[in-house]
PDB file of C-alpha atoms in Angstrom:
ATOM      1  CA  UNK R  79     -12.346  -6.372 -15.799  1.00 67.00           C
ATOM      2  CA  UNK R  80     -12.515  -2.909 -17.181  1.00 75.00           C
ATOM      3  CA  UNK R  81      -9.036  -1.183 -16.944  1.00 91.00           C
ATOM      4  CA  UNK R  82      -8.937   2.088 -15.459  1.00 96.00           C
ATOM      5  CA  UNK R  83      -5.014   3.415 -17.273  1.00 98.00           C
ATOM      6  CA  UNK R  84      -5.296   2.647 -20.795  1.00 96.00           C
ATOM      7  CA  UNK R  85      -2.330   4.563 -22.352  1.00 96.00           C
ATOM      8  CA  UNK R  86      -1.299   5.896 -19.310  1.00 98.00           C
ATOM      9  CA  UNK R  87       2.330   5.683 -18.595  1.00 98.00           C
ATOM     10  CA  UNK R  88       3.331   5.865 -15.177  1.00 98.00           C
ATOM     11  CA  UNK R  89       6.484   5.946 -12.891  1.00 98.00           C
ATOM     12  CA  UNK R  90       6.683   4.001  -9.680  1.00 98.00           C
ATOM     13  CA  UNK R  91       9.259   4.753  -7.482  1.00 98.00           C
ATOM     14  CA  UNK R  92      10.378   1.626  -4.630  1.00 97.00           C
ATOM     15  CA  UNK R  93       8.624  -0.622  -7.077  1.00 97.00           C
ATOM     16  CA  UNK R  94      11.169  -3.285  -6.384  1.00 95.00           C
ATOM     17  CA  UNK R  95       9.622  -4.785  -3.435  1.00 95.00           C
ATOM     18  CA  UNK R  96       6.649  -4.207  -1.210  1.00 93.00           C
ATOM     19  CA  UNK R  97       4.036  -1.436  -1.342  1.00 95.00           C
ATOM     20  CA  UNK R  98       5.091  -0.222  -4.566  1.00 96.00           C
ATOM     21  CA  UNK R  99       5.874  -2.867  -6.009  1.00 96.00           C
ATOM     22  CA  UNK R 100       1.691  -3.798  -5.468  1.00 96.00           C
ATOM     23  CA  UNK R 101       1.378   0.065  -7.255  1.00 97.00           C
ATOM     24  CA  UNK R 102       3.442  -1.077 -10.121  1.00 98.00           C
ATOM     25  CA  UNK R 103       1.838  -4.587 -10.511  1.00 97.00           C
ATOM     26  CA  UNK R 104      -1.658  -2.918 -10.192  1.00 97.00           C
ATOM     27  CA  UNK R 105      -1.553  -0.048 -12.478  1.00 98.00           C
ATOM     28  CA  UNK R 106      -0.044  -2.469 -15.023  1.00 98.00           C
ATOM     29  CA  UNK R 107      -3.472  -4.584 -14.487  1.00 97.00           C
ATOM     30  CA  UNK R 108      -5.292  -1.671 -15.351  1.00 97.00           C
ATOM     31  CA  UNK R 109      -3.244  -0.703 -18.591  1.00 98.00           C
ATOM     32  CA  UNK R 110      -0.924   1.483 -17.818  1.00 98.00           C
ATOM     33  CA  UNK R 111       2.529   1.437 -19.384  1.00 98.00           C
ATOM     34  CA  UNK R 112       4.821   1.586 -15.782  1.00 98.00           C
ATOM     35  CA  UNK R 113       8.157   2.181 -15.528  1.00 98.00           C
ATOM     36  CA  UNK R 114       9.831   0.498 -12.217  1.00 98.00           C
ATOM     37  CA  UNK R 115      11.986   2.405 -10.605  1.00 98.00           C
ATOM     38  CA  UNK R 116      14.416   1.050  -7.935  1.00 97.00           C
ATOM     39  CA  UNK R 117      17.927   2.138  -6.188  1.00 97.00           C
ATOM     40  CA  UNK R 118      17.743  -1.233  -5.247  1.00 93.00           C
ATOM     41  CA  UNK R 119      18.775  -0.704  -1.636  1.00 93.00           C
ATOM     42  CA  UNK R 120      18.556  -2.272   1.357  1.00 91.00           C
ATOM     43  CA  UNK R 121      15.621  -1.300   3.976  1.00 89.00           C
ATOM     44  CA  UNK R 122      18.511   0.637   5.084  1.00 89.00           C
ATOM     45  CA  UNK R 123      19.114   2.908   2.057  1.00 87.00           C
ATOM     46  CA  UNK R 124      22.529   0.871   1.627  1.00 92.00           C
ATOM     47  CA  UNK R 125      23.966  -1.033  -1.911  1.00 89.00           C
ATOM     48  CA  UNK R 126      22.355  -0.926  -5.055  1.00 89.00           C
ATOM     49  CA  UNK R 127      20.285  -3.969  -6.867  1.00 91.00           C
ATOM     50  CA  UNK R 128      18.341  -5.243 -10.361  1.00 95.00           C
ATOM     51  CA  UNK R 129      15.175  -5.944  -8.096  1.00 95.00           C
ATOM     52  CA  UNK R 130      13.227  -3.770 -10.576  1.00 97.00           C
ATOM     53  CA  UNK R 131      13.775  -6.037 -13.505  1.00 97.00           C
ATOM     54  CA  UNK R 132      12.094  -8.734 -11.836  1.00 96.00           C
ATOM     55  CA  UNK R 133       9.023  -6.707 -11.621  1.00 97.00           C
ATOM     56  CA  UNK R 134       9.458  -5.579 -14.456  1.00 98.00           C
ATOM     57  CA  UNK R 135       9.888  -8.735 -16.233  1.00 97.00           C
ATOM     58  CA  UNK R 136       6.850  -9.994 -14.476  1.00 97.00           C
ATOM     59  CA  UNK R 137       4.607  -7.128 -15.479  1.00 98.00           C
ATOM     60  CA  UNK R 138       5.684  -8.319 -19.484  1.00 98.00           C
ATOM     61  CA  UNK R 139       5.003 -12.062 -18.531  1.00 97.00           C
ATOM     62  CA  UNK R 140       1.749 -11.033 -17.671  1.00 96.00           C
ATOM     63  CA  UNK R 141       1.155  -9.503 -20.545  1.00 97.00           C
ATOM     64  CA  UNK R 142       1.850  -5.632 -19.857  1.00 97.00           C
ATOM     65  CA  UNK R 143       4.380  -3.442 -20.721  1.00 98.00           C
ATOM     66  CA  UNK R 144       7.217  -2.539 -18.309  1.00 98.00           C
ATOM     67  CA  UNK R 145      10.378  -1.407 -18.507  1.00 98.00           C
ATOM     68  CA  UNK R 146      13.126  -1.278 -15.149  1.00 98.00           C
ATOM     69  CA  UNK R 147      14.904   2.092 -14.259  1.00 98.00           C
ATOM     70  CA  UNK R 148      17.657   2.320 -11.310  1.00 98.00           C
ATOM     71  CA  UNK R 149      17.939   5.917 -10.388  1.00 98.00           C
ATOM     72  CA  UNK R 150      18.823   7.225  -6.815  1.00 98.00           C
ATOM     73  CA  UNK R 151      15.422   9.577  -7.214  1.00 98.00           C
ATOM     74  CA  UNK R 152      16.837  11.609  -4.717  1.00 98.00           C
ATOM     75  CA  UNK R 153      19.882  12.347  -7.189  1.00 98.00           C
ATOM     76  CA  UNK R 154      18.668  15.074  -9.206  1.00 98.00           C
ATOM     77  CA  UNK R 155      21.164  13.744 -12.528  1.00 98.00           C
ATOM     78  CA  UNK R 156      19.364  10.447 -11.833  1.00 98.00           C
ATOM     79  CA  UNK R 157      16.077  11.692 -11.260  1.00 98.00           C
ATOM     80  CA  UNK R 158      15.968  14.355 -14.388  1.00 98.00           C
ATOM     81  CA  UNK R 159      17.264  10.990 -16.762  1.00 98.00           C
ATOM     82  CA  UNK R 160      15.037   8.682 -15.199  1.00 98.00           C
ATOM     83  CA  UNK R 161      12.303  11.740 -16.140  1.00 98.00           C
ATOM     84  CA  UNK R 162      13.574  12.012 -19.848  1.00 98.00           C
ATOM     85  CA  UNK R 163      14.153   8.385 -20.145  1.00 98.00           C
ATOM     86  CA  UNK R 164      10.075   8.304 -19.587  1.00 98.00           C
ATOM     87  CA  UNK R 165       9.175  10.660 -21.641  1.00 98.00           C
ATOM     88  CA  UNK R 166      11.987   9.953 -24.692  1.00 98.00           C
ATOM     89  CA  UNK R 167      10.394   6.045 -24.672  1.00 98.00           C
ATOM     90  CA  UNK R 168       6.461   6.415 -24.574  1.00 98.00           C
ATOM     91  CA  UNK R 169       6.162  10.297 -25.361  1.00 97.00           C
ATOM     92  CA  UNK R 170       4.783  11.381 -21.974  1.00 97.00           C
ATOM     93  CA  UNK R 171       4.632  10.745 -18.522  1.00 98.00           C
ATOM     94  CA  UNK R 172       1.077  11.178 -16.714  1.00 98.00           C
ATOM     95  CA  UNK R 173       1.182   9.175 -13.207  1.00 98.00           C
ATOM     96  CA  UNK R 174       3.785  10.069 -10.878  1.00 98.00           C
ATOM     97  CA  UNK R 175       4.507   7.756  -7.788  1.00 98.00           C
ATOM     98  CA  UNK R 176       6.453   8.309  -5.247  1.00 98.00           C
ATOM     99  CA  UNK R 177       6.451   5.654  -3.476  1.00 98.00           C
ATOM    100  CA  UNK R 178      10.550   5.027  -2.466  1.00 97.00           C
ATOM    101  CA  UNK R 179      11.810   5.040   1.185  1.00 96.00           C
ATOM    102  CA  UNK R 180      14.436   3.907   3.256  1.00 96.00           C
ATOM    103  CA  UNK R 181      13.986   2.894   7.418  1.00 94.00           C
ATOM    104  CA  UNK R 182      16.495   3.905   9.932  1.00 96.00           C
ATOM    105  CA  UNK R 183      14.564   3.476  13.412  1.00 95.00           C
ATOM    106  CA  UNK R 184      16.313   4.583  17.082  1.00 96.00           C
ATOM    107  CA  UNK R 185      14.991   6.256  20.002  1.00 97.00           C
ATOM    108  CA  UNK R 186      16.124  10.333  19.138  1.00 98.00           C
ATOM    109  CA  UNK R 187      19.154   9.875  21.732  1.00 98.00           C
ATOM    110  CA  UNK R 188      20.743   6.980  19.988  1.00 98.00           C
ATOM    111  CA  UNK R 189      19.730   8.399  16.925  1.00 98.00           C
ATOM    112  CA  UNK R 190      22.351   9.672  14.839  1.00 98.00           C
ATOM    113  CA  UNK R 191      22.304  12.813  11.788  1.00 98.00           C
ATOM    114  CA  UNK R 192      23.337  10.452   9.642  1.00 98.00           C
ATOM    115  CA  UNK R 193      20.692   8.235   9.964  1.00 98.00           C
ATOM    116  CA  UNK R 194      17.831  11.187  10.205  1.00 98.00           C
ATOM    117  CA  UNK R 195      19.702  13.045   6.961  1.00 98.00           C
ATOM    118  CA  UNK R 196      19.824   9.725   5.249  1.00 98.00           C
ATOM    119  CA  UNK R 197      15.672   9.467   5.661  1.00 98.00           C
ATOM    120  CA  UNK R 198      15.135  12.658   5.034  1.00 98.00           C
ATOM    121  CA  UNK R 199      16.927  12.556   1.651  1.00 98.00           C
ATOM    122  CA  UNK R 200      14.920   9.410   0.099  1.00 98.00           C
ATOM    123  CA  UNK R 201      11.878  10.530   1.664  1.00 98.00           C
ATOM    124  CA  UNK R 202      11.605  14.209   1.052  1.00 98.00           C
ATOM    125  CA  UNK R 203      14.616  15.373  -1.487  1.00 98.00           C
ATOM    126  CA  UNK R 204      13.696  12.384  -3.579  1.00 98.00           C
ATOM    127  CA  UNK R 205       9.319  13.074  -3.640  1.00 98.00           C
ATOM    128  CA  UNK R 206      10.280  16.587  -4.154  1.00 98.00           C
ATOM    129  CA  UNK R 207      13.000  16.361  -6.848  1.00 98.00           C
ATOM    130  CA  UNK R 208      10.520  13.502  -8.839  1.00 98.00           C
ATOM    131  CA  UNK R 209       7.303  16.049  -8.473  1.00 98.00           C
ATOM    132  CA  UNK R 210       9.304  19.033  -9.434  1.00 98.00           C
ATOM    133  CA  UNK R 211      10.768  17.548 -12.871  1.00 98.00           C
ATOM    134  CA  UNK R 212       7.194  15.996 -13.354  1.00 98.00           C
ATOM    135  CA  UNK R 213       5.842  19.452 -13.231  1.00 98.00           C
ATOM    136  CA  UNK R 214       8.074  21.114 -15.153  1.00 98.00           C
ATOM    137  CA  UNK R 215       7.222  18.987 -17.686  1.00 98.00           C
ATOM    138  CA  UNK R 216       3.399  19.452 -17.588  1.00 98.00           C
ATOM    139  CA  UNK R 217       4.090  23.324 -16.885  1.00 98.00           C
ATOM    140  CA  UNK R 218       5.440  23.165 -20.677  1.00 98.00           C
ATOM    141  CA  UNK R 219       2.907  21.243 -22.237  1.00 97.00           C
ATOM    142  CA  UNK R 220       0.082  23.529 -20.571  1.00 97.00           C
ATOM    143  CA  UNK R 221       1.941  26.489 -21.536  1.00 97.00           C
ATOM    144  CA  UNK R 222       1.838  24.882 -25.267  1.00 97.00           C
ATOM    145  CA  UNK R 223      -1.774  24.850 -25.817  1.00 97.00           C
ATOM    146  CA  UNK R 224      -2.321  20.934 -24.506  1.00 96.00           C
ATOM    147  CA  UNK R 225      -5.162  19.882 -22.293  1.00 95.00           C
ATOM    148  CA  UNK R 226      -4.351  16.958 -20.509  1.00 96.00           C
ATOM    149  CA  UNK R 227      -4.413  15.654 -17.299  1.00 96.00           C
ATOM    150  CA  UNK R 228      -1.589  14.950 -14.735  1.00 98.00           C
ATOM    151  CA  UNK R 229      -1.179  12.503 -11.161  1.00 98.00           C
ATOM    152  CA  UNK R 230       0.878  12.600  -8.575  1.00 98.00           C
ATOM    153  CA  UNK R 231      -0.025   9.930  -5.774  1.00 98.00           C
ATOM    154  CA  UNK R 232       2.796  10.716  -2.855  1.00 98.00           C
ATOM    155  CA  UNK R 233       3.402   8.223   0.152  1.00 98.00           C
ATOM    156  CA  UNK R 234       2.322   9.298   3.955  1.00 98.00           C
ATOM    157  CA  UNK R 235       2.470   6.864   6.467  1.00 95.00           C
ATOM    158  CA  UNK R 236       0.471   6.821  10.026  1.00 94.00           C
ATOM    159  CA  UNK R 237       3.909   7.695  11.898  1.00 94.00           C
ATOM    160  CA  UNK R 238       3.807  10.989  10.329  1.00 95.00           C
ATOM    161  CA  UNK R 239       0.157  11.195  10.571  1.00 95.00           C
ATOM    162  CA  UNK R 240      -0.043  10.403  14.281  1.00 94.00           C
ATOM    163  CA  UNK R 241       3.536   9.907  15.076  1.00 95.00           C
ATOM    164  CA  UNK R 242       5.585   6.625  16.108  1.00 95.00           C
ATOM    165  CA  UNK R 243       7.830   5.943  18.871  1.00 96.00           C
ATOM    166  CA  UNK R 244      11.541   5.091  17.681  1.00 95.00           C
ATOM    167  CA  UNK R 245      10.796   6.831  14.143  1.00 96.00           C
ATOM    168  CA  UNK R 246      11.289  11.026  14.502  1.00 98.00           C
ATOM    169  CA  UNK R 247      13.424  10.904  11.073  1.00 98.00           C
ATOM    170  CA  UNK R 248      10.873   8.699   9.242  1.00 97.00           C
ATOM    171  CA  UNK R 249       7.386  10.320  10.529  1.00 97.00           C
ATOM    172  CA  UNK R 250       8.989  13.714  10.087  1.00 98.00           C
ATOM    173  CA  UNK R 251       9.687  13.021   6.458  1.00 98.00           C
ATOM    174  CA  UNK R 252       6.058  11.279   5.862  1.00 98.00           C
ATOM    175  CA  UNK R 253       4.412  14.512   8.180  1.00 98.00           C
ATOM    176  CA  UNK R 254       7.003  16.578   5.530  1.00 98.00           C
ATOM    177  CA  UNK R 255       4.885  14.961   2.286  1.00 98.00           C
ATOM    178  CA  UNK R 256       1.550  15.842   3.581  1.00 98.00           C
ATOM    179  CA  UNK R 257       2.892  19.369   3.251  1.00 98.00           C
ATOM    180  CA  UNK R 258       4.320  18.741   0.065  1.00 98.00           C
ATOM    181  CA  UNK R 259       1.133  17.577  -1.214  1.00 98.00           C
ATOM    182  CA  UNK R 260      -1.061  20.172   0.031  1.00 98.00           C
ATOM    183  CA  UNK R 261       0.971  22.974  -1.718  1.00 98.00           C
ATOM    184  CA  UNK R 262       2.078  21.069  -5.304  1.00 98.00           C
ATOM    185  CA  UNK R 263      -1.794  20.175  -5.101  1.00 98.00           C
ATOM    186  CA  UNK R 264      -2.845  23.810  -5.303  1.00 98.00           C
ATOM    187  CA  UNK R 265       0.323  24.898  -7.602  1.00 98.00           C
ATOM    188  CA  UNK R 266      -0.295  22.231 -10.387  1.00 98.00           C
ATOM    189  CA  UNK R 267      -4.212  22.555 -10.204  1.00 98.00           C
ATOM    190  CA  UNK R 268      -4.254  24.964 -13.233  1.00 96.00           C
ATOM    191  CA  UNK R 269      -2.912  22.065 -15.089  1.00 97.00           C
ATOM    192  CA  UNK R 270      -5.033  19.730 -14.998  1.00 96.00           C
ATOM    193  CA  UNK R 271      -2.981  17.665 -12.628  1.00 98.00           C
ATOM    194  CA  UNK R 272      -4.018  16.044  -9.175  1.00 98.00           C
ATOM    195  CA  UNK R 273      -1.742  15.512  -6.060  1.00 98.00           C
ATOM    196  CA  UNK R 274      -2.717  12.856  -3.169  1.00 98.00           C
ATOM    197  CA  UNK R 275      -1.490  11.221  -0.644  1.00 98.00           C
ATOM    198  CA  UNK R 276      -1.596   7.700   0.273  1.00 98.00           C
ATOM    199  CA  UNK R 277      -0.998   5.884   3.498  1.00 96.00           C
ATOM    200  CA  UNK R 278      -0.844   2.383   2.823  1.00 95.00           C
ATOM    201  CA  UNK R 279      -0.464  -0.666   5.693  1.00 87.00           C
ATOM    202  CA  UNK R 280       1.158  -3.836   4.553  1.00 78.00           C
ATOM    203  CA  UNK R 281       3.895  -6.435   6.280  1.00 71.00           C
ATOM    204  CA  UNK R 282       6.752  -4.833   3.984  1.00 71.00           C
ATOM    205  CA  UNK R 283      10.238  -4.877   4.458  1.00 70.00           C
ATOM    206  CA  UNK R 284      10.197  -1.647   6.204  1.00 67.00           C
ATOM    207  CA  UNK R 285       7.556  -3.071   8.540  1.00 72.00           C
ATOM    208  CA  UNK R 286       9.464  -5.523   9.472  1.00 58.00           C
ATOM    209  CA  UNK R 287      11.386  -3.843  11.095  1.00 67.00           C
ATOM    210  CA  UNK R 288       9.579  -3.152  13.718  1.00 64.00           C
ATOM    211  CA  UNK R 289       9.757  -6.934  15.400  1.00 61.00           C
ATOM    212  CA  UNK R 290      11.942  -9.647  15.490  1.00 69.00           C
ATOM    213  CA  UNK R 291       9.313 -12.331  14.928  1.00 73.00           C
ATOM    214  CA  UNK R 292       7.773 -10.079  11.484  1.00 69.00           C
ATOM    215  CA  UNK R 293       8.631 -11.203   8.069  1.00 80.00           C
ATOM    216  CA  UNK R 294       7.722  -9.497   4.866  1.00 81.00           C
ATOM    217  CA  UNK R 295       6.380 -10.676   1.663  1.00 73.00           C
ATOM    218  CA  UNK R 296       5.609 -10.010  -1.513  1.00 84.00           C
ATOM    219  CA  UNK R 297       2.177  -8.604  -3.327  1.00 82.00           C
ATOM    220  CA  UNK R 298       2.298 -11.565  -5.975  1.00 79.00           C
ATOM    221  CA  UNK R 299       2.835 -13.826  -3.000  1.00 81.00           C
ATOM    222  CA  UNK R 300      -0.768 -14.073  -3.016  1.00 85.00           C
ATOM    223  CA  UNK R 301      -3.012 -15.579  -5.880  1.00 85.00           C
ATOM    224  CA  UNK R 302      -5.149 -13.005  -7.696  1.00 83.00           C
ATOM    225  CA  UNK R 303      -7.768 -10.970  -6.034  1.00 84.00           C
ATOM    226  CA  UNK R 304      -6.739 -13.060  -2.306  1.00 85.00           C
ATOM    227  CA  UNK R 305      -7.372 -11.090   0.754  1.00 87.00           C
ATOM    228  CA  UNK R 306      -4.728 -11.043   3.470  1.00 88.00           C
ATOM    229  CA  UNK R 307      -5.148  -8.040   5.852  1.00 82.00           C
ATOM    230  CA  UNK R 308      -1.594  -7.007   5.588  1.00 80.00           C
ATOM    231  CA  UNK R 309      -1.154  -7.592   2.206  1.00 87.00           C
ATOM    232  CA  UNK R 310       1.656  -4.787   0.738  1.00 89.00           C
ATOM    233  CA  UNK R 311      -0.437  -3.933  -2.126  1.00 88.00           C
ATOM    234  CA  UNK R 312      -3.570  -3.390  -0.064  1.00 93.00           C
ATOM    235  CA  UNK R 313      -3.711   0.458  -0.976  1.00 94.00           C
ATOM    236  CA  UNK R 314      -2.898  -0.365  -4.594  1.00 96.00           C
ATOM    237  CA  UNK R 315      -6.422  -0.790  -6.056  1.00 96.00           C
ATOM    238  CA  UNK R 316      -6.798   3.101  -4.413  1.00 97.00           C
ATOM    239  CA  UNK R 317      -3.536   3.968  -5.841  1.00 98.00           C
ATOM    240  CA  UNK R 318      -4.686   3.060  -9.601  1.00 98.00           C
ATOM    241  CA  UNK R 319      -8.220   4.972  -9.053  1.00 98.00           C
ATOM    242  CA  UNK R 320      -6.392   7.833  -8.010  1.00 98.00           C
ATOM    243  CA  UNK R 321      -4.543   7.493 -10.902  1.00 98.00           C
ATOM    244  CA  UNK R 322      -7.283   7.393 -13.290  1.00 98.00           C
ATOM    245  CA  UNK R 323      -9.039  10.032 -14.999  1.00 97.00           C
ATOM    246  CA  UNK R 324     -12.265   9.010 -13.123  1.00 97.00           C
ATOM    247  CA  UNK R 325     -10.546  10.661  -9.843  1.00 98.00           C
ATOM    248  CA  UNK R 326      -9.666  14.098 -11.652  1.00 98.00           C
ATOM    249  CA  UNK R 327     -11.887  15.937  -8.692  1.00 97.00           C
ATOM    250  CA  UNK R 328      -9.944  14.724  -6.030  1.00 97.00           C
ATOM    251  CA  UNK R 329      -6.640  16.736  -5.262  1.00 98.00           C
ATOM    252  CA  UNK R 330      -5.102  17.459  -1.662  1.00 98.00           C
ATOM    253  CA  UNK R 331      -6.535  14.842  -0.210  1.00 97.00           C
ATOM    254  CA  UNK R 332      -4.683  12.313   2.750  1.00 98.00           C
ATOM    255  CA  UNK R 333      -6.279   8.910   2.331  1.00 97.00           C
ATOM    256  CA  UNK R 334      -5.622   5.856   4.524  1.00 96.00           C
ATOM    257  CA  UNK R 335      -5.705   2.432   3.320  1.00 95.00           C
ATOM    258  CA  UNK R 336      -5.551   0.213   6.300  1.00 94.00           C
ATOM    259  CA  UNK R 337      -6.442  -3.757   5.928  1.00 93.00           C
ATOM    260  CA  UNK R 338     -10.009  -3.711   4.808  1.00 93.00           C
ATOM    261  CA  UNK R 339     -10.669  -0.120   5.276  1.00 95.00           C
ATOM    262  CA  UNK R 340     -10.138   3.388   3.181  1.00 96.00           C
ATOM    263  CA  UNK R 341     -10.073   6.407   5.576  1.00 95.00           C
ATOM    264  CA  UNK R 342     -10.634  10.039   4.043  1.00 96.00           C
ATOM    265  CA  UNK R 343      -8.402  11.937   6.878  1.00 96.00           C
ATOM    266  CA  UNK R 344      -8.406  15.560   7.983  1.00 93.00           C
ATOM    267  CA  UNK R 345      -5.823  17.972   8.670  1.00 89.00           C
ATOM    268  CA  UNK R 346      -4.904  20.612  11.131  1.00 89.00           C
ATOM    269  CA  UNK R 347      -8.176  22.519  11.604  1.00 88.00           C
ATOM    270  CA  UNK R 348      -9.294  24.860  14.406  1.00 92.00           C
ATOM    271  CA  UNK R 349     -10.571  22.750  16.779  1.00 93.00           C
ATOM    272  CA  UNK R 350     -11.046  25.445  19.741  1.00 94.00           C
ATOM    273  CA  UNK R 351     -10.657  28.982  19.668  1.00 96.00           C
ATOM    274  CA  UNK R 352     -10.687  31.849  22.378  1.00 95.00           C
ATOM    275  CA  UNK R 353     -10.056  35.347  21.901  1.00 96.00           C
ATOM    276  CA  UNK R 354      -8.248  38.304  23.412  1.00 95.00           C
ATOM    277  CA  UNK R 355     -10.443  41.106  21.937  1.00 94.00           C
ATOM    278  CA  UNK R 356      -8.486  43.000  20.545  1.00 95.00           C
ATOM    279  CA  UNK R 357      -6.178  43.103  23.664  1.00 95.00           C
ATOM    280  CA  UNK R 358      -2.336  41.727  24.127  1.00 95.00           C
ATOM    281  CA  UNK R 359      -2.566  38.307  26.128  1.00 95.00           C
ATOM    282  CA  UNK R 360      -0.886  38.119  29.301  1.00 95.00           C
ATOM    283  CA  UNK R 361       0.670  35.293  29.718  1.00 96.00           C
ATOM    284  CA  UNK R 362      -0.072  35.114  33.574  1.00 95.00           C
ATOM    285  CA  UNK R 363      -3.693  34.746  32.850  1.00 92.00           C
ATOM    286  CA  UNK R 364      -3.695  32.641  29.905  1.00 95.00           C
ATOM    287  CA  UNK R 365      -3.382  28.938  32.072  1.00 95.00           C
ATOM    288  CA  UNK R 366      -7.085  29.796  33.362  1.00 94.00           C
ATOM    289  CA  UNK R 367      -9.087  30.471  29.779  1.00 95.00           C
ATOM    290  CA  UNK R 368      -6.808  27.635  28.047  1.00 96.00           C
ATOM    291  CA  UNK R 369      -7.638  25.249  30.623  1.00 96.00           C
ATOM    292  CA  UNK R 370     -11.535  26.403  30.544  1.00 96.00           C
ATOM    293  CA  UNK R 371     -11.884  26.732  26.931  1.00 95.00           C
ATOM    294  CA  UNK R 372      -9.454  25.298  25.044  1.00 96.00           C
ATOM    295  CA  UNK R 373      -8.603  21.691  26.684  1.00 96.00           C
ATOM    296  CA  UNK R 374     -11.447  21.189  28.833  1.00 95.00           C
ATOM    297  CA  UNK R 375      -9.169  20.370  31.980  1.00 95.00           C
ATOM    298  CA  UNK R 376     -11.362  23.155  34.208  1.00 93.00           C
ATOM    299  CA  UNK R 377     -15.290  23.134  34.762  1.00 92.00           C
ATOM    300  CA  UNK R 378     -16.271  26.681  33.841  1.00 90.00           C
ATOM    301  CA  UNK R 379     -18.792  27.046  36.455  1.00 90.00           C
ATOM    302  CA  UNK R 380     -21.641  29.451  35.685  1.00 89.00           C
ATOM    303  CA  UNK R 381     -20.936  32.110  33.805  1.00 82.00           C
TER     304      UNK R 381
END
């Protein structure tokens, strides 16, 4: 097999279990030197764990190199030595990803600010906070003379693509990282560095969740190269071409990897348009010309 990261050294945040745990495990298989970051939290963003090492420690087994890391990313003291730690060890980072989450699902009545502050923190503060150090560090070595190149793959999911009933704290942070993609994409382009984003499918722990009869599992669960449609490191083999300097013309893109399939998807985009003409609307009149021309919901008749 021809490995895509050779001499690559990437993070992987939520690489204890799950999705990015697959990332980790996949971009090791390819080369890459990964470092495996992990709170080690419950689903619920509560405790603290060693998961990590046992990816970690598996990576080595099979032969790669790895080393375990278990900052709160969303602690910028954590995040900024979890950053230097990366960069004192193997002299650079180039592959960011942010990958680590928490799940606190209620209806919006029952839900409290706890639980939506709690999400948002992992979920935004921490993919911020890890993109911004990243790119202060590239910003430097640009600014030095070097030409290099530079990835960050950031984690969307389809209830902040489409939304998801029971999850306004979690889709609004995943709908929250398609922004932050879209801008660090055009702010780091001059770098040389790429921004993505990735929504995976997989039967995670954050999955889960969702039904009392789902159980997780993990990517190595599976024997090499097996297909299982809701396998948690389904969207890794994406992840680790994104990563690679083969993908260095793709940058603020949203890409779905779903069982079998990879969908390129689109943004906000001007799907109808009517006009005023240079005239203040009136509001009294604007139910006719939105219903005609904008929604459809009125036959326009002959005009």
């Amino acid at each position: 097999m021809s490995r895509l990261l050779e001499n690559k050294v990437a993070v992987v945040t939520g690489a204890a279990h799950g999705i990015g745990r697959g990332h980790a495990l996949e971009l090791a298989r390819h080369g890459a030197t990964v470092v495996v970051a992990d709170l080690g939290t419950s689903v619920r963003g509560e405790g603290a764990g060693r998961d990590a090492e046992e990816v970690a420690d598996l990576i080595v087994k099979r032969g790669g190199r790895a080393v375990a890391d278990f900052a709160d990313v969303a602690d910028e003291a954590q995040a900024t030595a979890l950053v230097d730690r990366t960069v004192a060890e193997f002299g650079r980072l180039d592959v960011l990803v942010n990958n680590a989450g928490i799940a606190r699902d209620k209806v919006i009545w029952n839900m409290s600010v706890e639980d939506f502050d709690a999400v948002m923190r992992v979920h935004v503060r921490g993919t911020w906070l890890m993109t911004h150090l990243a790119a202060k560090r590239w910003r430097a070595r640009a600014q030095a003379g070097e030409t290099f190149t530079g990835r960050v793959i950031n984690t969307t999911s389809g209830a902040g693509l489409a939304g998801n009933f029971g999850q306004s704290n979690y889709a609004t942070a995943k709908a929250a990282i398609v922004g932050l993609t879209l801008t660090t994409s055009l702010e780091l382009a001059k770098f040389g560095v790429t921004v993505n984003a990735v929504g995976p499918g997989g039967m995670t722990r954050l999955t889960a969740t969702m039904g009392r009869d789902l159980k997780a599992f993990e990517p190595d669960d599976l024997a090499e190269d097996e297909y299982h449609p809701m396998d948690p490191a389904g969207s890794s083999p994406l992840v680790a071409w994104l990563a690679s300097d083969q993908a260095q013309h793709v940058s603020g893109q949203v890409i779905r990897a779903i069982h079998d399939k990879i969908h390129l998807m689109e943004g906000w985009r001007e799907a109808a348009t009517i006009s005023a003409n240079e005239k203040r609307w009136d509001a009294t009149r604007l139910g006719d010309r939105i219903a005609t021309d904008v929604f459809h919901t009125r036959a326009p008749g002959l005009r």
